[in-house]
Amino acid sequence: MLYTEILNDNRDFLSLYKRGRYFASKYSVIYVRANGRPYNRLGITARKKVGNAVCRNRAKRLIRLAYRESEIDLPVGIDLVIVARSHICTVKSQEFCNYMKRTGVREINGIYRKLTAGK
């Protein structure tokens, strides 16, 4: 990933859940917040409701792949947490990548514009 670091700390996840903006789809819920850094930070979660370990790991791989393909179109300086939903296990990888390129990037850019307009 070009300008992305991994989000590891639990407090970072919790602050995004509480203070970040989000949008949901049948595949995932994406939380966004400006971080004021010259790079993005990405966190991926998949709860047990998504399925067994094989399904959860596949969901995380799909999310990583879709993020990697659409990273160039995203603004720099945001924190993202992508939470997998159970429907992501039944979808082909290309379909989720196309969703992320079209809808996901558009929504993230819109949220980022709203967050930075208030500054």
JSON list of C-alpha atoms in Angstrom, two decimals, residues 16-82:
[
{"chain": "A", "resi": 16, "resn": "LEU", "atom": "CA", "xyz": [-13.29, 6.17, 15.01]},
{"chain": "A", "resi": 17, "resn": "TYR", "atom": "CA", "xyz": [-16.45, 4.34, 16.06]},
{"chain": "A", "resi": 18, "resn": "LYS", "atom": "CA", "xyz": [-17.44, 7.20, 18.38]},
{"chain": "A", "resi": 19, "resn": "ARG", "atom": "CA", "xyz": [-16.26, 10.34, 16.56]},
{"chain": "A", "resi": 20, "resn": "GLY", "atom": "CA", "xyz": [-15.94, 9.27, 12.93]},
{"chain": "A", "resi": 21, "resn": "ARG", "atom": "CA", "xyz": [-18.51, 9.47, 10.18]},
{"chain": "A", "resi": 22, "resn": "TYR", "atom": "CA", "xyz": [-19.69, 6.27, 8.56]},
{"chain": "A", "resi": 23, "resn": "PHE", "atom": "CA", "xyz": [-21.71, 4.82, 5.72]},
{"chain": "A", "resi": 24, "resn": "ALA", "atom": "CA", "xyz": [-23.05, 1.32, 5.38]},
{"chain": "A", "resi": 25, "resn": "SER", "atom": "CA", "xyz": [-23.78, -1.07, 2.54]},
{"chain": "A", "resi": 26, "resn": "LYS", "atom": "CA", "xyz": [-24.69, -4.72, 2.30]},
{"chain": "A", "resi": 27, "resn": "TYR", "atom": "CA", "xyz": [-20.98, -5.63, 2.10]},
{"chain": "A", "resi": 28, "resn": "SER", "atom": "CA", "xyz": [-19.39, -3.44, 4.76]},
{"chain": "A", "resi": 29, "resn": "VAL", "atom": "CA", "xyz": [-19.55, -0.45, 7.07]},
{"chain": "A", "resi": 30, "resn": "ILE", "atom": "CA", "xyz": [-16.82, 2.14, 6.51]},
{"chain": "A", "resi": 31, "resn": "TYR", "atom": "CA", "xyz": [-15.86, 4.61, 9.25]},
{"chain": "A", "resi": 32, "resn": "VAL", "atom": "CA", "xyz": [-13.89, 7.71, 8.19]},
{"chain": "A", "resi": 33, "resn": "ARG", "atom": "CA", "xyz": [-12.13, 10.43, 10.16]},
{"chain": "A", "resi": 34, "resn": "ALA", "atom": "CA", "xyz": [-9.47, 13.00, 9.26]},
{"chain": "A", "resi": 35, "resn": "ASN", "atom": "CA", "xyz": [-6.17, 12.35, 11.05]},
{"chain": "A", "resi": 36, "resn": "GLY", "atom": "CA", "xyz": [-4.04, 15.35, 10.05]},
{"chain": "A", "resi": 37, "resn": "ARG", "atom": "CA", "xyz": [-1.10, 13.16, 9.01]},
{"chain": "A", "resi": 38, "resn": "PRO", "atom": "CA", "xyz": [0.59, 12.87, 5.61]},
{"chain": "A", "resi": 39, "resn": "TYR", "atom": "CA", "xyz": [-0.59, 9.26, 5.28]},
{"chain": "A", "resi": 40, "resn": "ASN", "atom": "CA", "xyz": [-3.73, 7.15, 5.71]},
{"chain": "A", "resi": 41, "resn": "ARG", "atom": "CA", "xyz": [-4.33, 4.56, 8.40]},
{"chain": "A", "resi": 42, "resn": "LEU", "atom": "CA", "xyz": [-6.45, 1.48, 7.70]},
{"chain": "A", "resi": 43, "resn": "GLY", "atom": "CA", "xyz": [-8.10, -0.96, 10.07]},
{"chain": "A", "resi": 44, "resn": "ILE", "atom": "CA", "xyz": [-10.11, -4.02, 9.05]},
{"chain": "A", "resi": 45, "resn": "THR", "atom": "CA", "xyz": [-12.45, -6.02, 11.27]},
{"chain": "A", "resi": 46, "resn": "ALA", "atom": "CA", "xyz": [-14.69, -9.02, 10.72]},
{"chain": "A", "resi": 47, "resn": "ARG", "atom": "CA", "xyz": [-16.95, -10.17, 13.54]},
{"chain": "A", "resi": 48, "resn": "LYS", "atom": "CA", "xyz": [-17.95, -13.76, 14.24]},
{"chain": "A", "resi": 49, "resn": "LYS", "atom": "CA", "xyz": [-21.33, -13.08, 12.67]},
{"chain": "A", "resi": 50, "resn": "VAL", "atom": "CA", "xyz": [-19.57, -12.92, 9.29]},
{"chain": "A", "resi": 51, "resn": "GLY", "atom": "CA", "xyz": [-18.91, -16.66, 9.43]},
{"chain": "A", "resi": 52, "resn": "ASN", "atom": "CA", "xyz": [-16.24, -19.15, 10.39]},
{"chain": "A", "resi": 53, "resn": "ALA", "atom": "CA", "xyz": [-12.52, -18.36, 10.35]},
{"chain": "A", "resi": 54, "resn": "VAL", "atom": "CA", "xyz": [-12.16, -19.18, 6.66]},
{"chain": "A", "resi": 55, "resn": "CYS", "atom": "CA", "xyz": [-14.94, -16.78, 5.74]},
{"chain": "A", "resi": 56, "resn": "ARG", "atom": "CA", "xyz": [-13.65, -13.99, 8.02]},
{"chain": "A", "resi": 57, "resn": "ASN", "atom": "CA", "xyz": [-10.14, -14.27, 6.57]},
{"chain": "A", "resi": 58, "resn": "ARG", "atom": "CA", "xyz": [-11.50, -14.21, 3.03]},
{"chain": "A", "resi": 59, "resn": "ALA", "atom": "CA", "xyz": [-13.51, -11.10, 3.89]},
{"chain": "A", "resi": 60, "resn": "LYS", "atom": "CA", "xyz": [-10.38, -9.37, 5.20]},
{"chain": "A", "resi": 61, "resn": "ARG", "atom": "CA", "xyz": [-8.42, -10.37, 2.09]},
{"chain": "A", "resi": 62, "resn": "LEU", "atom": "CA", "xyz": [-11.17, -8.98, -0.14]},
{"chain": "A", "resi": 63, "resn": "ILE", "atom": "CA", "xyz": [-11.21, -5.70, 1.77]},
{"chain": "A", "resi": 64, "resn": "ARG", "atom": "CA", "xyz": [-7.41, -5.38, 1.56]},
{"chain": "A", "resi": 65, "resn": "LEU", "atom": "CA", "xyz": [-7.48, -6.09, -2.18]},
{"chain": "A", "resi": 66, "resn": "ALA", "atom": "CA", "xyz": [-10.25, -3.58, -2.85]},
{"chain": "A", "resi": 67, "resn": "TYR", "atom": "CA", "xyz": [-8.50, -0.92, -0.75]},
{"chain": "A", "resi": 68, "resn": "ARG", "atom": "CA", "xyz": [-5.20, -1.50, -2.54]},
{"chain": "A", "resi": 69, "resn": "GLU", "atom": "CA", "xyz": [-6.86, -1.07, -5.94]},
{"chain": "A", "resi": 70, "resn": "SER", "atom": "CA", "xyz": [-8.72, 2.11, -4.99]},
{"chain": "A", "resi": 71, "resn": "GLU", "atom": "CA", "xyz": [-6.09, 3.68, -2.69]},
{"chain": "A", "resi": 72, "resn": "ILE", "atom": "CA", "xyz": [-4.82, 6.09, -5.35]},
{"chain": "A", "resi": 73, "resn": "ASP", "atom": "CA", "xyz": [-8.29, 7.71, -5.61]},
{"chain": "A", "resi": 74, "resn": "LEU", "atom": "CA", "xyz": [-8.66, 8.33, -1.86]},
{"chain": "A", "resi": 75, "resn": "PRO", "atom": "CA", "xyz": [-7.64, 11.54, -0.10]},
{"chain": "A", "resi": 76, "resn": "VAL", "atom": "CA", "xyz": [-4.48, 11.47, 2.02]},
{"chain": "A", "resi": 77, "resn": "GLY", "atom": "CA", "xyz": [-4.76, 12.10, 5.75]},
{"chain": "A", "resi": 78, "resn": "ILE", "atom": "CA", "xyz": [-7.68, 9.92, 6.82]},
{"chain": "A", "resi": 79, "resn": "ASP", "atom": "CA", "xyz": [-8.28, 7.07, 9.22]},
{"chain": "A", "resi": 80, "resn": "LEU", "atom": "CA", "xyz": [-10.44, 4.26, 7.85]},
{"chain": "A", "resi": 81, "resn": "VAL", "atom": "CA", "xyz": [-11.98, 1.28, 9.57]},
{"chain": "A", "resi": 82, "resn": "ILE", "atom": "CA", "xyz": [-13.78, -1.16, 7.31]}
]
